[in-house]
């Protein structure tokens, strides 16, 4: 399977990307092809709501979203990776999702397999509730097949994250992803 991991942390070596690395390691060991798009450091701009794309592109903005669009439409699976910022996606990932508008119909028609990997400082039982709901709504709307979620709580720093069960869970998740 061709898996695209979309990282979105402004911290290249932060907790969410650590979990992504473990997922990638497991997926590669299982024979999958994995590529990474670093939305946290890409040249991306927010959707202008200009309607020029007509929901089927191309977008009038000339930035790295054209590359991501091509990668997404060639992938069998997309993994959304985010730190939890104020109980939602990072701005960088939310911007990517908003830009799906320019190829909404193509994404919906794909029935793309997806997963969510998130890292949060808090360990409260409700910490990931809103992020999980937003992701699952996105899956329903865009006809994505949700393959699973790693919702890493208590992952405020890399050293904290390494002491949790979540790196192992991310690795095992990557190992068992089916084709």
Backbone as a ProteinNet text record, in pm:
[ID]
protein_1_A
[PRIMARY]
XXXXXXXXXXXXXXXXXXXXXXXXXXXXXXXXXXXXXXXXXXXXXXXXXXXXXXXXXXXXXXXXXXXXXXXXXXXXXXXXXXXXXXXXXXXXXXXXXXXXXXXXXXXXXXXXXXXXXXXXXXXXXXXXXXXXXXXXXXXXXXXXXXXXXXXXXXXXXXXXXXXXXXXXXXXXXXXXXXX
[TERTIARY]
84.7	0	89.3	45.1	113.4	52.8	130.4	81.7	147.9	66.1	114.7	92.1	198.6	191	203.3	102.4	103.1	131.7	255.8	295.8	264.3	230.8	190.6	246.1	340	395.7	501.2	502.5	611.8	742.6	733.2	851.2	886.7	988.6	1025.4	1050.1	1102.1	1135.6	1049.7	922.7	829.1	758.1	666.9	597.6	510.3	434.2	347.7	431.5	542	627.6	700.3	729.3	785.4	687.6	560.1	458.9	447.3	455.6	451.4	569.6	688.1	807	787.5	725.3	701.6	600	495.3	397.8	467.9	548.3	619.5	710.7	781.9	871.9	793.8	680.8	598.3	542.6	494.9	436.4	541.4	661.7	768.6	809.9	815.9	850.8	747.4	625	519	513.1	608.5	619.5	548.9	496.9	427.7	527.1	491.3	566.6	511	598.8	554.5	628.5	552.6	611.1	556.2	631.4	594.2	584.2	478	464	465.4	559	575.2	499	370.4	286.9	330.8	399.2	447.5	554.2	620.2	728.5	714.2	601	576.5	530	536.4	482.9	335.5	249.4	105.4	33	-79.3	-159.7	-303.7	-376.8	-515.6	-605.9	-712.5	-812.3	-867.6	-881.8	-933.1	-1085.2	-1147	-1291.9	-1335.1	-1247.9	-1275	-1363.2	-1378.1	-1460.4	-1404.8	-1285.1	-1227.8	-1206.5	-1182.1	-1156.9	-1283.3	-1397.2	-1522.5	-1525.6	-1448.8	-1434.9	-1372.2	-1315.7	-1249.2	-1116.8	-1066.3	-933.7	-918.5	-804.7	-695.2	-718.1	-645.2	-649.9	-570.6	-617	-547.6	-415.8	-399.8	-277.4	-166.7	-50.6	65.9	157.4	135.9	215.7	232.3	276.8	306	181.5	63.5	-58.1	-72.7	-21	-27.4	47.3	162.2	239.2	162.9	106.4	31.6	-90.8	-157.3	-274.2	-236.4	-128	-79.3	-46.1	20.7	57.7	-66.3	-163.3	-286.3	-365.5	-376.4	-455.2	-386.5	-256.8	-183.7	-176.2	-214.1	-200.6	-319.7	-292.8	-397.8	-448.3	-360.4	-392.9	-322.7	-390.4	-331.9	-338.9	-229.7	-223.9	-205	-301	-296.5	-228.9	-120.7	-41.2	-42.8	-81.3	-92.9	-64.5	-2.2	-6.6	-146.5	-191.9	-321.7	-301.1	-359.4	-351.2	-491	-513.5	-644.2	-756.5	-731.7	-830.5	-871.8	-784.3	-811.3	-683.5	-698.5	-583.6	-490.4	-363.9	-272.4	-320.9	-285.5	-320.9	-268.8	-150.2	-89	-171.9	-222	-303.5	-443.2	-498.8	-630.6	-626.7	-517.4	-503.9	-503.7	-431.7	-431	-573.4	-642.9	-778.5	-871	-861.5	-943.9	-915.8	-793.1	-755.6	-803.8	-853.2	-913.7	-1030.2	-1083.6	-1198.7	-1176.8	-1054.8	-1028.1	-1027	-1029.6	-1040.9	-1129.4	-1229.8	-1325.4	-1387.2	-1437	-1501.9	-1407.3	-1283.9	-1185	-1151.1	-1137	-1108.3	-1224.5	-1344.3	-1463.2	-1476.3	-1448.9	-1461.8	-1358.1	-1247.3	-1137.7	-1169	-1248.1	-1268.2	-1135.9	-1056.3	-921.4	-923.6	-831.3	-811.5	-736	-772.9	-705.1	-685.4	-598.7	-576	-538.7	-553.7	-517.7	-416.9	-307.8	-210.1	-195.9	-222.1	-216	-143	-80.3	-11	-56.9	-90.7	-138	-64.5	-46.7	15.2	-76.9	-203.1	-299.2	-328.4	-369.4	-409.7	-555.3	-628.8	-769.4	-848.2	-952	-1030.8	-1095.7	-1120.2	-1188.9	-1093.4	-964.7	-866.2	-881.9	-904.4	-907.7	-1049.3	-1151.1	-1290	-1321.7	-1287.7	-1323.4	-1240.6	-1111.9	-1028.4	-1080	-1110.5	-1162.5	-1293.1	-1381.7	-1509.6	-1487.8	-1396.4	-1369	-1313.8	-1217	-1158.5	-1264.3	-1345.5	-1446.2	-1553	-1586	-1678.4	-1615.6	-1487.6	-1415.1	-1419.1	-1399.7	-1405.1	-1542.9	-1648.2	-1784.4	-1808	-1771.2	-1796.7	-1721.1	-1593.8	-1510.3	-1502.9	-1587.7	-1592.6	-1458.7	-1388.6	-1263.2	-1296.2	-1216	-1229.6	-1132.7	-1185.7	-1104.3	-1045	-913.9	-844.5	-803.9	-814.5	-781.9	-720.4	-704	-654.1	-557.9	-448.3	-357.5	-370.4	-432.1	-458.2	-372.1	-250.1	-148.8	-167.2	-218.1	-229.6	-108.8	-78.1	39.7	168.8	162.7	276.5	324.1	344.1	379.1	517.7	612.1	748.8	790.8	898.6	946.4	980.6	1046.7	1081.8	957	854.8	727.7	666.3	665.7	604.4	671.6	803.4	877.8	842.2	795	759.6	614.6	540.7	401.2	390.9	271.6	243.4	226.7	217.9	178.6	281.8	412.7	505.9	491.4	476.6	458.4	326.3	220.5	91.5	99.6	170.7	185	262.3	369	447.2	361.8	289.7	204.6	92.1	38.7	-63	-6.5	112.7	177.5	203.2	240.9	268.5	144.1	29.2	-90.9	-180.4	-140.8	-221.4	-230.2	-352.4	-374.7	-374.6	-365.5	-365.2	-501.6
-117.8	0	124.1	226.3	354.5	444.3	470.9	547.5	685.1	788.3	925.5	971.7	1008.1	1060.9	1212.1	1282.5	1429.1	1477.8	1517.8	1571.2	1720	1772.3	1912.6	1990.1	1932.2	2002.6	2103.7	2219.7	2312.9	2263.7	2160.2	2099.9	1971.3	1977	1861.2	1735.8	1753.5	1638.4	1635.6	1675.5	1679.1	1546.3	1546.1	1424.3	1363.4	1446	1387.9	1324.4	1388.4	1331.3	1206.4	1197.8	1075.5	959.6	984.5	880.6	844.1	944.6	918.5	832.3	861.3	782.1	635.3	611.2	473.4	405.7	476.5	423	388.6	480.6	461.7	339.9	326.5	211.7	80.9	73.5	-46.9	-72.4	32.9	18	-26.9	30.3	-9.4	-154.1	-194.7	-333	-430.4	-383.4	-467.7	-459.5	-388.2	-385.8	-272.2	-177.4	-64.5	42.6	114.8	232.4	351.9	426.8	539.9	665.2	771.7	902.5	999.9	1106.8	1206	1342.5	1414	1554.1	1634.4	1726.1	1805.7	1937.5	1933.4	2054.2	2159.7	2117.8	2212.3	2306.2	2267.5	2349	2375.6	2340.5	2364.3	2508.4	2550	2680.7	2660.9	2691.2	2673.3	2800	2824.3	2941.3	2897.7	2971.5	2933.5	2947.9	2869.4	2880.5	3022.6	3078	3213.9	3218.1	3102.6	3099.1	3170.8	3175.4	3252.6	3177.8	3046.9	2962.1	2945.9	2997.7	2985	2838.9	2753.9	2611.9	2534.7	2585.1	2514.2	2376.4	2357.2	2231.5	2120.2	2154.8	2052.6	2102.9	2213.9	2264.9	2318.5	2373	2392.3	2513.8	2514.9	2627.9	2743.4	2864.2	2981.6	3008.4	2954.6	2978.2	2885.8	2938.8	2862.9	2837.4	2723.8	2688	2536.6	2483.3	2340.1	2251.7	2311	2230.3	2153.2	2205	2132.9	2000.2	2001.6	1878.3	1782.9	1835.7	1751	1691.6	1770.2	1720.1	1599.2	1612.6	1503.7	1380.1	1401	1289.4	1221.4	1301.5	1246	1164.9	1216.4	1147.4	1020.1	1005.7	884.1	784.1	826.5	741.8	647.5	535.6	443.5	478.5	543.6	578.9	708.9	791.2	913.6	907.4	946.5	949.9	1095.1	1147.4	1285.4	1288.2	1363.1	1368.2	1510.5	1526	1660	1662.7	1769.6	1795.7	1850.6	1831.7	1886.7	2030.4	2124.4	2266	2315.4	2351	2398.2	2305.6	2175.7	2069.2	2046.3	2082.4	2058.1	2033	2023.3	2007.3	2127.8	2107	2220.7	2310.3	2435	2527.5	2477.5	2421.3	2374.4	2262	2168.8	2060.8	2110.3	2198.2	2253.2	2329	2398	2469.6	2370.7	2258.6	2154.7	2103.9	2072.2	2018.6	2119.2	2245.8	2347.5	2355.8	2331.7	2338.4	2215.9	2113	1999.4	2045.4	2162.2	2216.4	2215.2	2245	2256.6	2122.3	2011.5	1880.7	1787.5	1847.4	1778.8	1655.5	1672.7	1562.7	1447.7	1480.1	1375.4	1297.6	1367.8	1299.6	1210.2	1261.9	1186.5	1058.7	1068.1	953.4	844.5	880.3	785.3	680.7	715.2	621.9	593.4	696.2	686.4	629.8	540.1	493.3	602.5	626.7	729.9	684.4	757.2	737.3	871.8	880.6	1001	963.5	1039.6	1026.1	1163.6	1171.5	1300	1285.2	1393.3	1396.6	1519.8	1497.1	1606.1	1603.9	1718.4	1729	1669.5	1708	1667.5	1518.4	1467.6	1326.9	1312.8	1423.1	1415.6	1328.8	1263.5	1172	1243.5	1372	1446.4	1518.9	1507.5	1584.6	1572.5	1452.9	1429.8	1425.6	1450.6	1436.7	1518.7	1646.1	1733	1703	1674	1637.7	1509.7	1411.2	1283.3	1305	1386.7	1414.4	1486.3	1582.5	1655.7	1560.6	1478.2	1382.7	1285.7	1231.8	1134.3	1198.6	1324.5	1397.5	1417.4	1451.7	1465.8	1334.5	1223.3	1091.2	1066.2	1096.9	1077.7	1165.2	1290.5	1385.5	1351.1	1313.5	1289.2	1141.2	1059.1	917	848.3	891	827.9	704.5	600.4	481.3	493.9	521.3	540.1	406.1	394.4	271	269.5	385.4	388.9	519.6	530.1	653.5	619.4	691.5	687.8	825.3	830.6	957.3	961.6	1009.4	1008.1	1119.5	1083.7	1180.7	1165.9	1272.6	1271.6	1273.8	1331.3	1333.7	1476.9	1551.3	1692.7	1719.7	1633.3	1646	1511.1	1510.8	1385.2	1286.3	1333	1240.9	1187	1269.5	1221.5	1117	1146.4	1058.3	921.9	921	794.9	705.3	764.6	686.9	637.9	672.5	628.8	501.7	450.1	332.3	368.9	497.2	539.5	514.8	527.7	491.6	344.7	256.7	114.5	92.2	159.4	146.5	196.5	307	361	263.3	206.2	107.3	-14.3	-66.8	-184.2	-152.9	-34.2	9.8	7.3	62.8	60.4	-80.4	-169.3	-309.4	-382	-349.9	-427.1	-363.3	-245.9	-180.7	-274.3	-299.9	-392.6	-323	-401.2	-348.8	-339
0	0	0	-70.4	-76.1	32.6	137.3	252.4	253.5	264.9	278.6	421.9	489.1	625.3	616.2	665.4	663.8	805.5	828.4	958.3	960.8	1079.1	1083.2	1202.5	1272.3	1387.7	1345.4	1409.2	1384.4	1446.7	1530	1594.4	1521.2	1435.7	1353	1436.6	1555.4	1639.5	1765.2	1749.5	1861.7	1881.9	1975.3	2017	1907.5	1835.3	1731.6	1620.8	1583.6	1480.6	1530.3	1660.1	1717.5	1698.7	1726.9	1707.8	1559.6	1472.6	1328.1	1285.1	1337	1304	1341.4	1455.1	1497.8	1407	1369.3	1273.8	1141.8	1093.2	966.5	974.1	1082.9	1100.4	1088.2	1157	1151.1	1012.1	947.7	813.3	712.3	720.1	627.8	652	778.4	809.8	754.2	736.5	679.5	527.6	467.8	323	252.7	327.3	264.6	220.7	115.8	73.1	148.1	213.3	294.5	250.4	227.9	202.1	305.5	327.5	428.8	362.7	397.7	359.2	488.8	500	622.1	609.4	644.8	636.9	737.1	842.9	943.2	891.2	781.6	727.5	577.7	521.8	379.4	357.8	233.8	196	160.9	255.5	239.2	281.2	215.9	247.7	272.6	354.3	381.9	259.2	257.9	152.3	152.1	33.7	19.2	8.5	-10.2	-29	-155.1	-253.2	-375.4	-475.5	-457.7	-544.6	-686.1	-714.2	-848.7	-887.3	-790	-817.2	-850.8	-808.5	-831	-765.9	-662.2	-588.1	-672.2	-786.1	-867.4	-924.4	-868.7	-899.8	-1039.8	-1068.6	-975.8	-884.9	-775.9	-683.4	-743.8	-720	-774.1	-702.3	-582.1	-506.6	-556.8	-567	-614	-494.9	-430.5	-314.6	-310.7	-199.6	-188.6	-184.9	-182	-182.2	-312.7	-422.5	-550.4	-539.1	-473.4	-452.6	-361	-253.2	-160.3	-228	-308	-381.3	-466.3	-540.8	-626.3	-541.3	-428.2	-341	-282.7	-241	-182	-283.3	-403.3	-505.2	-556	-528.5	-565.1	-449.6	-330.5	-211.2	-194.9	-128.9	-87.9	51.9	127.6	265.7	302.3	381.1	434.9	586.9	650.9	796.9	837.6	911.1	958	1094.8	1105.1	1228	1280.9	1408.2	1464.5	1613.2	1658.8	1801.4	1832.4	1952	1990.5	2036.4	1963.4	1998.8	2030.3	2152.6	2197.9	2152.6	2169.6	2152	2007.1	1913.9	1773.4	1695.4	1564.3	1476	1488.5	1458.8	1449	1334.5	1338.9	1231.4	1097.3	1098.7	975	911.5	992.4	937.1	901.5	981.5	950.9	818.2	792.2	665.3	548.5	563.6	460.4	436.7	544.1	532.6	463.9	500.6	436.1	285.9	247.1	105.8	27.4	95.3	24.9	-61.1	-29.9	-102.1	-252.8	-295.4	-439.4	-512.8	-438.2	-503.3	-420.7	-361	-273.9	-340.5	-461.3	-532.2	-561.8	-601.1	-629.3	-502.1	-390.8	-263.2	-221.7	-231.4	-190.8	-274.3	-402	-491.7	-464.3	-402.7	-380.1	-274.6	-171.4	-61	8.5	24.9	81.1	222.8	251.7	388.8	462.7	588	666.1	810.1	878.5	1021.3	1081.7	1211.7	1286.1	1393.5	1400.5	1508.3	1571	1701.6	1770.6	1903.8	1946	2074.6	2151.8	2279	2365.1	2497.9	2554.7	2686.4	2792.5	2788.1	2890.4	2887.4	3002.9	3013.6	3056.9	3061.3	3101.3	3004.5	3053.6	2971.1	2851.6	2861.8	2756.8	2662.3	2683	2607.5	2456	2407.2	2262.2	2203.5	2285.3	2241.2	2115.8	2115.9	2003	1878.3	1895.8	1781.2	1716.6	1797.5	1747.9	1671.5	1726.3	1660.1	1526.5	1523.3	1399.5	1293.2	1331.7	1237.8	1184.8	1273.3	1230.9	1142.1	1166.3	1078.7	940.9	938.3	812.7	734.3	804.1	737.9	677.5	752.7	699.6	577.4	586.9	479.5	351.5	364.2	246.9	208.3	269.7	237.1	262.7	368	408.3	490.9	477.1	559.5	676.7	794.1	913.7	956.5	945.5	981.9	1129.1	1195.1	1337.3	1380.3	1510.8	1571.7	1684.5	1689.7	1804.2	1867.6	1984.5	2053.2	2178.4	2159.4	2264.8	2365.7	2481.4	2590.6	2682.9	2753.8	2840.2	2760.3	2640.8	2547.8	2524.5	2633	2620.9	2568.8	2600.5	2550	2493.8	2419	2362.5	2473.3	2578.8	2688.3	2757.3	2773.8	2830	2737.6	2608.5	2510.2	2508.3	2516.1	2513.9	2632.5	2741	2860.8	2858.4	2754.7	2745.2	2660.3	2652.6	2568.6	2421	2390.1	2255.5	2145.5	2170.5	2063	2020.5	2116	2084.6	2010.1	2054.9	1986.9	1843	1820.7	1685.1	1597.1	1650.8	1576.8	1541	1636.9	1613.5	1515.1	1522.9	1427.6	1285.6	1267.4	1137.5	1088	1178.7	1142.2	1091.2	1149.1	1115.5	1008.9	958.5	854.4	735.2	692	579.5	445	341.1	204.9	147.1
[MASK]
+++++++++++++++++++++++++++++++++++++++++++++++++++++++++++++++++++++++++++++++++++++++++++++++++++++++++++++++++++++++++++++++++++++++++++++++++++++++++++++++++++++++++++++++++++

